[in-house]
XYZ file of C-alpha atoms in Angstrom:
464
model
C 0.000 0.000 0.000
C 1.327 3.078 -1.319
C 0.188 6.907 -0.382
C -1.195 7.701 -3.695
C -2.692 4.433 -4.102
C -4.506 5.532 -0.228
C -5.074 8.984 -1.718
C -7.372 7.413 -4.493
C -9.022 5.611 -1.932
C -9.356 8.443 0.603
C -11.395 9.907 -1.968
C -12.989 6.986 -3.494
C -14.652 5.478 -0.133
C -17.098 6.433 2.214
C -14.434 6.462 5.092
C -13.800 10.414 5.133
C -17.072 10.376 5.608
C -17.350 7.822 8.097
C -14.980 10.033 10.216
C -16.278 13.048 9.986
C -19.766 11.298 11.337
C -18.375 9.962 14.052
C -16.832 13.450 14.974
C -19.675 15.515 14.464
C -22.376 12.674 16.436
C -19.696 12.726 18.990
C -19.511 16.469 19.948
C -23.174 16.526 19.332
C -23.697 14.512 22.260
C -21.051 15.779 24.569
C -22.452 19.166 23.966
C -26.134 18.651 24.622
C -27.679 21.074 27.122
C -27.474 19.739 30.746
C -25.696 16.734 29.732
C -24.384 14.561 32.809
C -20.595 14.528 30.992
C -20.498 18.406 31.202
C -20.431 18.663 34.788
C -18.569 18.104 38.497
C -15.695 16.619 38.957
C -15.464 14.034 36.393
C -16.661 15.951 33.669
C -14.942 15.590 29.739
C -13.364 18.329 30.268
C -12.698 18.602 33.929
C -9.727 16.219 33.909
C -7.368 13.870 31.432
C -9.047 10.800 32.942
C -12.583 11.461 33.251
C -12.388 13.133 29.078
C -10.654 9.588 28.621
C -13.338 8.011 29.780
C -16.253 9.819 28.914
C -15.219 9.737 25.168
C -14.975 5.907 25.641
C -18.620 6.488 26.604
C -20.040 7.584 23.645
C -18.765 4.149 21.886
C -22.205 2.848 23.285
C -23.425 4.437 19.809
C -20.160 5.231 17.708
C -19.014 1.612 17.582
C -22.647 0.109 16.324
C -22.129 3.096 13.733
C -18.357 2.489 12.649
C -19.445 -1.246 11.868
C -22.101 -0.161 9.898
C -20.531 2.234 7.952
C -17.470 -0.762 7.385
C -20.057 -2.932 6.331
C -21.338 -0.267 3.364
C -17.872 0.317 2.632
C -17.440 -3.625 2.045
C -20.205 -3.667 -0.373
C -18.479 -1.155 -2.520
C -16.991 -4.002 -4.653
C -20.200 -5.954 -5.363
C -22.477 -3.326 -6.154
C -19.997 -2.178 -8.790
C -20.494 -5.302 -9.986
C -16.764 -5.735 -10.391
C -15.672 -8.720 -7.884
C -14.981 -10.991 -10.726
C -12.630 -8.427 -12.105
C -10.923 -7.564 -9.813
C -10.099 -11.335 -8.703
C -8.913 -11.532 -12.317
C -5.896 -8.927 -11.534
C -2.699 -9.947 -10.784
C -2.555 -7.638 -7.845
C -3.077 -9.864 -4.313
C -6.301 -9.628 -2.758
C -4.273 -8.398 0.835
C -3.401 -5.324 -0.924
C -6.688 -4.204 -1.975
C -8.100 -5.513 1.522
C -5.133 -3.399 3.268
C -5.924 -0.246 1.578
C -9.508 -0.246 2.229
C -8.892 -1.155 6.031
C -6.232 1.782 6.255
C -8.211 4.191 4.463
C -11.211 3.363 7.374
C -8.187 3.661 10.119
C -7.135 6.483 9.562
C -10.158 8.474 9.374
C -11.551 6.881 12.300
C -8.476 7.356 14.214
C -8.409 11.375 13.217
C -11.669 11.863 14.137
C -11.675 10.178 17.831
C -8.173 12.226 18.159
C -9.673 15.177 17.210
C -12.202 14.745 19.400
C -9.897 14.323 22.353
C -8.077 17.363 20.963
C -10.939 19.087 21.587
C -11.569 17.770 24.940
C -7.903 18.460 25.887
C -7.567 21.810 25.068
C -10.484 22.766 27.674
C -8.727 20.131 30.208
C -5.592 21.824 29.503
C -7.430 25.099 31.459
C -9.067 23.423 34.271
C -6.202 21.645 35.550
C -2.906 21.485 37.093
C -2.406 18.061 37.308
C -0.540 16.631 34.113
C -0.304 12.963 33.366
C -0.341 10.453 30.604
C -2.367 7.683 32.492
C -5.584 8.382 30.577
C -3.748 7.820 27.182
C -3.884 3.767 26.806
C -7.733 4.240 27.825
C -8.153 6.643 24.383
C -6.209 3.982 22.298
C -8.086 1.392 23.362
C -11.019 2.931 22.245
C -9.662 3.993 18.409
C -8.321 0.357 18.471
C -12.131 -0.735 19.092
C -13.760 1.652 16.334
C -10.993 0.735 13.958
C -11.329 -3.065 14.648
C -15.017 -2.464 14.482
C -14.867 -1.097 10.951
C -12.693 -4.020 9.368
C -14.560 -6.639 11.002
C -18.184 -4.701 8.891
C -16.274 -4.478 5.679
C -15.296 -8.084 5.954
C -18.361 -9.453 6.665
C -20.487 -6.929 4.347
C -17.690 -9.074 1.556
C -18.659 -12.598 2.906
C -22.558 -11.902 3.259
C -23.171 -9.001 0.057
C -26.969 -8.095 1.117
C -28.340 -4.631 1.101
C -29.501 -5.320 4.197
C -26.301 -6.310 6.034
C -24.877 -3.139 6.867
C -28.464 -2.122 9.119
C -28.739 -5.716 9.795
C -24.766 -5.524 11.606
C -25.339 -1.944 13.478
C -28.195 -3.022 15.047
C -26.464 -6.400 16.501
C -23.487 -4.254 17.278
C -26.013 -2.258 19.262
C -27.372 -4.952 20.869
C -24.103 -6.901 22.286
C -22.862 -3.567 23.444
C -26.644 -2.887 25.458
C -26.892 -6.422 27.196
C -23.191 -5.987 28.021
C -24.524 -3.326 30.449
C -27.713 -4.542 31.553
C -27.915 -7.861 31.769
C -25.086 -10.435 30.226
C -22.715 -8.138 31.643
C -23.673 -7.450 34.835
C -23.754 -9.860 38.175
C -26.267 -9.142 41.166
C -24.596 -8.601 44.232
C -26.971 -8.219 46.841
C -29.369 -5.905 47.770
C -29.878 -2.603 49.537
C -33.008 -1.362 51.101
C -34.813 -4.101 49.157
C -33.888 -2.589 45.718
C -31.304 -5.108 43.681
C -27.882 -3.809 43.401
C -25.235 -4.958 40.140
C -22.140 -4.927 39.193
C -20.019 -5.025 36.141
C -18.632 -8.918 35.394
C -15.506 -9.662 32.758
C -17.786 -10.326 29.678
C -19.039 -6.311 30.140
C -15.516 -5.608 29.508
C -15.528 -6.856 26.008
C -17.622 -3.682 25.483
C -16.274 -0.701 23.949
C -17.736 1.568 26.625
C -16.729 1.543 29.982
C -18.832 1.704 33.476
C -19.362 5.786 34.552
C -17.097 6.244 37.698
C -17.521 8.951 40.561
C -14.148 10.005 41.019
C -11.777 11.801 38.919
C -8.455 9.409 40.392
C -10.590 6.247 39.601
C -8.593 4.934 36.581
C -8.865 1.166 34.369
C -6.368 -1.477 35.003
C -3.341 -2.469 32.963
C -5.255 -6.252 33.177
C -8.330 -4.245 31.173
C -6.375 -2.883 28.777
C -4.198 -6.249 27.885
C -7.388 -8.218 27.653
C -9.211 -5.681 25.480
C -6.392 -5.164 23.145
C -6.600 -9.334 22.729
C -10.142 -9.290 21.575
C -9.737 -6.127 19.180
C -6.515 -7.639 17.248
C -8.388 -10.780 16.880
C -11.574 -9.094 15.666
C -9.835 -7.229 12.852
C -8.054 -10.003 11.842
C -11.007 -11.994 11.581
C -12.573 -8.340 9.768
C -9.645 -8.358 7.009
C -9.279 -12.327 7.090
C -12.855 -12.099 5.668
C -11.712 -9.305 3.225
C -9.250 -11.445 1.468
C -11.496 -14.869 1.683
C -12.159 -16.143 -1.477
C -14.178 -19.690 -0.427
C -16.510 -20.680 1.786
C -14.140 -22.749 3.931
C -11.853 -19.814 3.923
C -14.579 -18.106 5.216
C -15.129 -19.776 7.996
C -11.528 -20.361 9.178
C -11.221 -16.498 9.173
C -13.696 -16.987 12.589
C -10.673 -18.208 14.233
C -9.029 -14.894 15.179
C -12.392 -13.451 16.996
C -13.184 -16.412 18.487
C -9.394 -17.132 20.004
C -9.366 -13.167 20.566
C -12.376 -13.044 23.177
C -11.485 -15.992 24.647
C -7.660 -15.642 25.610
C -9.321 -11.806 26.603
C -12.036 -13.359 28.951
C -8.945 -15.443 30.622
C -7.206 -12.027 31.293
C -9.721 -9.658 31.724
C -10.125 -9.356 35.774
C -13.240 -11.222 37.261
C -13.934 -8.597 40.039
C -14.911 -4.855 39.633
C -12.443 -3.560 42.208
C -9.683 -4.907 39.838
C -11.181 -3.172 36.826
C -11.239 0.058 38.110
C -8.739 0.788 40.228
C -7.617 4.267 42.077
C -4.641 6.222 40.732
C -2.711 6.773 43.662
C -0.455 9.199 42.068
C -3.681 11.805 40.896
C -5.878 10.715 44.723
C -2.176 11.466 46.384
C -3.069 14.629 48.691
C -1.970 18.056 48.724
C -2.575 19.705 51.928
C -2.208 23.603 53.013
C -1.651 22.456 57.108
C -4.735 20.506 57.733
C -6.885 20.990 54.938
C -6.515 18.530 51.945
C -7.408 17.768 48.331
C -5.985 15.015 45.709
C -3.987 15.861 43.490
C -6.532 16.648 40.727
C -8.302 19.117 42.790
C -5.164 20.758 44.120
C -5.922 23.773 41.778
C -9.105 24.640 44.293
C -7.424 24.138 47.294
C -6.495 27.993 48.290
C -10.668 28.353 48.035
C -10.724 25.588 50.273
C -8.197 26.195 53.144
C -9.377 29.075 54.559
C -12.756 27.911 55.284
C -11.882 24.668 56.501
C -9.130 25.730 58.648
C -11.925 27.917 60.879
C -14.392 24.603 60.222
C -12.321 22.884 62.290
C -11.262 25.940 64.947
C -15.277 25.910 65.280
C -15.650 22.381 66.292
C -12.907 22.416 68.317
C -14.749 25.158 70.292
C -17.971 23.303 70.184
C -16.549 19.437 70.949
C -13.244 19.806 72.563
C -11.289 16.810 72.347
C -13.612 14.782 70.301
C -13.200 17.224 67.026
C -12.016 16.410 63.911
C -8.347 17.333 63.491
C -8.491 17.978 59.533
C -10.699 18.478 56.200
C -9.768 16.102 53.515
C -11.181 14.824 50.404
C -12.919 11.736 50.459
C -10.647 9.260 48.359
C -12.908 5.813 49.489
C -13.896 4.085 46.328
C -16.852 2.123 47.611
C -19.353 0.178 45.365
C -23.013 2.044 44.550
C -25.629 1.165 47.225
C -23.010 0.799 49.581
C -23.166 2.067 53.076
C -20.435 4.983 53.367
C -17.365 4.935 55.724
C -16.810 7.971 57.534
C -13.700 8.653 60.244
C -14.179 10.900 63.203
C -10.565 12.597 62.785
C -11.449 13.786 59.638
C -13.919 16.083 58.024
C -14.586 14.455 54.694
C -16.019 15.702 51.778
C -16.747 15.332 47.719
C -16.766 18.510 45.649
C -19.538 16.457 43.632
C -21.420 17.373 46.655
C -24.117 19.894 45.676
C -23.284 21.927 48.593
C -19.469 21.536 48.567
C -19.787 22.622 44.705
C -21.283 25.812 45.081
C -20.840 27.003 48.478
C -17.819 29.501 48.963
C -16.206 30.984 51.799
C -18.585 31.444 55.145
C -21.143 28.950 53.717
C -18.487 26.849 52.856
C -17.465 27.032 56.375
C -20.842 25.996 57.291
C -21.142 23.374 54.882
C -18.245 21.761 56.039
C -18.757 22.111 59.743
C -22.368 20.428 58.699
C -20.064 17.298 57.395
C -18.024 16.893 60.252
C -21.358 16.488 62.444
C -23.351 14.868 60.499
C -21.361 13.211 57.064
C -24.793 11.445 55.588
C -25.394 7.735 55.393
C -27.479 7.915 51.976
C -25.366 4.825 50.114
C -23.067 5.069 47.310
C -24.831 6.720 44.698
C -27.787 7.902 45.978
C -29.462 11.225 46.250
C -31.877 11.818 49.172
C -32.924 13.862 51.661
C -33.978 12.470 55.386
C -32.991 12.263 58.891
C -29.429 12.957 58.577
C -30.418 16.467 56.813
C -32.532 17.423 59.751
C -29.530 16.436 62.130
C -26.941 18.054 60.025
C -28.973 21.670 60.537
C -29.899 21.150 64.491
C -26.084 20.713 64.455
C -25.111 22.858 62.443
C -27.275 25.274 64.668
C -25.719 24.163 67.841
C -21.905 24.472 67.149
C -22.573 28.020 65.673
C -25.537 29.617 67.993
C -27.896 30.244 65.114
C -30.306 28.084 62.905
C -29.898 28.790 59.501
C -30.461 25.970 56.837
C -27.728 25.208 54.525
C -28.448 26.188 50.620
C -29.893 29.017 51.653
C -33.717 30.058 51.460
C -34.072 28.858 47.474
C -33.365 25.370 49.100
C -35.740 22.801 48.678
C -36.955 21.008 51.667
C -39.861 19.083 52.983
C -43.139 20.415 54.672
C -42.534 21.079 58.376
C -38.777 21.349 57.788
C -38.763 24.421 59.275
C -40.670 23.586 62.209
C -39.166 20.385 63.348
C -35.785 21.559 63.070
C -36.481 24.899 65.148
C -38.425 22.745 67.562
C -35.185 20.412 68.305
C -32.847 23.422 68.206
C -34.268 24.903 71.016
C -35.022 21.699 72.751
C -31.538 21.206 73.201
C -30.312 24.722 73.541
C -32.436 24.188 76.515
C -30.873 21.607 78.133
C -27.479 21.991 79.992
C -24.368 21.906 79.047
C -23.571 18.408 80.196
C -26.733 17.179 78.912
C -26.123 18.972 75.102
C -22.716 17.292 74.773
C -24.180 13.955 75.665
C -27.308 14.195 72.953
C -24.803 15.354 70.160
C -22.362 12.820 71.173
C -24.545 10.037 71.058
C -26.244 11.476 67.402
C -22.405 12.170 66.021
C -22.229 8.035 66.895
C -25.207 7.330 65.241
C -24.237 9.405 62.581
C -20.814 7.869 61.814
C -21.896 4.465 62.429
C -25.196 4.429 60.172
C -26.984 2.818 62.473
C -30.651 4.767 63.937
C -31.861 7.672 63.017
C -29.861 10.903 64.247
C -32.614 13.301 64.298
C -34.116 10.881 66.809
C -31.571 11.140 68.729
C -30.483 14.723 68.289
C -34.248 15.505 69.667
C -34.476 12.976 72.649
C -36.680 10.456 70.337
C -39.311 12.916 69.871
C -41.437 11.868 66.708
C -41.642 14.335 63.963
């Protein structure tokens, strides 16, 4: 394969067009009003992992596509009408199989690295922290659209029917959806009577990858070994295919995909912890005396230190000994619908926390006092609001003197919010001084421990 014989077929095939598709479907998506990729922490273009992985995302659709569109470019040849020609040349049929599959790779891999372009440029101004550990996640994922192409041309060659490029998408579409709902997934248990999952090896053979929480939550070397095995077997079963001449040929050109997924489902890691693993070099924390963030964050950690240093003077007034002695991110990587972990020496916190995200300076110091009383034992995951909120305010009240709800008055809260929470407040402002450590003692235990209700103990066991 020569350039200007690839020039001819740059021009000649549908793959320049393929690529600039899958470019423009791409950023359509990733810049769709309120999308869930555009936002916190682990947003495309918050950090080099997180745009890593949220481009891998959007191979839920882009993959289904690029096999498609490698399936119309296959056809090329028959609806010419000129296969028995071209067999009659003395030119090998790997040549004209290896310029058609290069003319697809390159386009495809220009457009997904323009598309990370894109997303790297913004990353570029968002953050300080530099590293090249998202960069095997990209190429895995131009390996799979690439891979993905081949394999459509050479099965639109072995199966020449209108209806096999539609017919291919749509089982491309398919394999990749029950990867993540059901063939892919293994039920773990259950929390609060609702079923909880969890990604097995066979979701892995995916092109997408599961949507993490953190921006240091990375994918294992093991992932990356075991996905590049079933890719290099699926495109040489694509461009075996391209170059099959007979039936049996045909069929022995299976031999690559099938070997491919199954040496990768011997290396691809059986439990999710091992998939996705932390990156202790970006969750390594940076810390301005007691106040810390990971690395990734450490570009909003002068916003952070001032308020958290007089977070924790406060509760040192209010609990003495028993205060936290720092404010640190929360680097715990625990499964969703898990109950959360919390330590008593340390103020934890996520800036994917509504309140963390948008609260600066005073009510950041009240946001943060709020955690260190009352963290929140909603599981992994979850978003709700319930006895720990009505603690965390009471509390909140108590070490500063005044009731005032955090969000401020826009924030949403239940009927009789108000009036429950005043009603405890002054309950225990009430009671002496012995007696108010001992309540918020025993509702900081029930708070760190997840076990009762708080509130209920925070207001002597008074129903609401």
């Amino acid at each position: 394969m020569n350039g200007r014989v690839l020039r001819i077929e740059l021009r000649r095939s549908v793959a320049p067009w393929a690529g600039i598709l899958v470019l423009v479907l791409a950023l359509t998506f990733l810049y769709m009003p309120d999308a869930a990729w555009r936002s916190g922490t682990t947003a495309w273009t918050a950090q080099w992992t997180p745009l890593a992985m949220k481009t891998r995302s959007l191979l839920f659709y882009l993959w289904p596509l690029a096999i498609g569109l490698g399936a119309l470019q296959g056809l090329r040849d028959h609806r010419s009408k000129m296969s028995e020609l071209l067999t009659s040349t003395p030119r090998p049929a790997r040549h004209r199989a290896a310029t058609l599959a290069g003319a697809a790779a390159i386009t495809l891999a220009s457009a997904f690295a323009l598309l990370v372009l894109v997303g790297g440029v913004q990353v570029l101004a968002h953050t300080e922290y530099l590293h090249l550990g998202w960069l095997p996640i990209s190429l895995v994922g131009v390996l799979f659209l690439v891979a993905g192409a081949v394999l459509g041309m050479g099965a639109a060659r072995a199966l020449p029917s209108p209806l096999t490029p539609p017919a291919l998408a749509m089982v491309a579409f398919v394999f990749t959806a029950l990867m993540h709902m059901t063939l892919g997934r293994t039920e773990t248990g259950t929390t609060d009577g609702l079923p909880s999952t969890e990604p097995n090896r066979v979701s892995l053979l995916s092109p997408t990858l599961e949507d993490v929480r953190e921006a240091f939550v990375t994918v294992s070397a093991p992932v990356h070994v075991g996905q590049t095995i079933w890719m290099l077997g699926m495109a040489a079963t694509g461009f075996a295919l391209l170059v099959a001449a007979t039936p049996r040929a045909r069929l022995t050109a299976l031999t690559p995909v099938l070997a491919g997924a199954t040496i990768a489902l011997l290396v691809l890691p059986a439990e999710t912890r091992r998939m996705y693993v932390v990156d202790r070099a970006a969750a390594e924390l940076v810390c301005d005396g007691p106040v810390c963030v990971t690395r990734t964050q450490q570009a909003r950690l002068a916003d952070l230190a001032g308020p958290g240093k007089e977070a924790l003077r406060l509760l040192r007034g209010a609990l003495g000994d028993q205060a936290p002695e720092s404010v640190r991110e929360n680097t715990a990587v625990l499964p969703d619908g898990s109950t959360p972990r919390w330590s008593r020496k340390a103020v934890l916190f996520d800036f994917d926390d509504d309140l963390v995200a948008t609260a600066k300076g005073e009510e950041l110091t009240r946001v943060l006092i709020a955690k260190g009383m009352v963290p929140g034992c909603a599981p992994v995951g979850w978003s709700a609001f319930g006895a720990d909120d009505y603690a965390q305010t009471v509390a909140l009240g108590w070490v500063l003197g005044d009731l005032k709800r955090l969000g401020g008055p826009s924030a949403r809260v239940p009927a009789g919010f108000e009036a429950d929470t005043r009603a405890a407040w002054k309950e225990l402002e009430a009671l002496p001084r012995a007696e108010q450590l001992s309540r918020i003692n025993a509702m900081r235990a029930a708070a760190f421990s997840c076990e009762g209700d708080p509130f209920d103990v925070l207001s002597g066991g008074a129903s609401r």
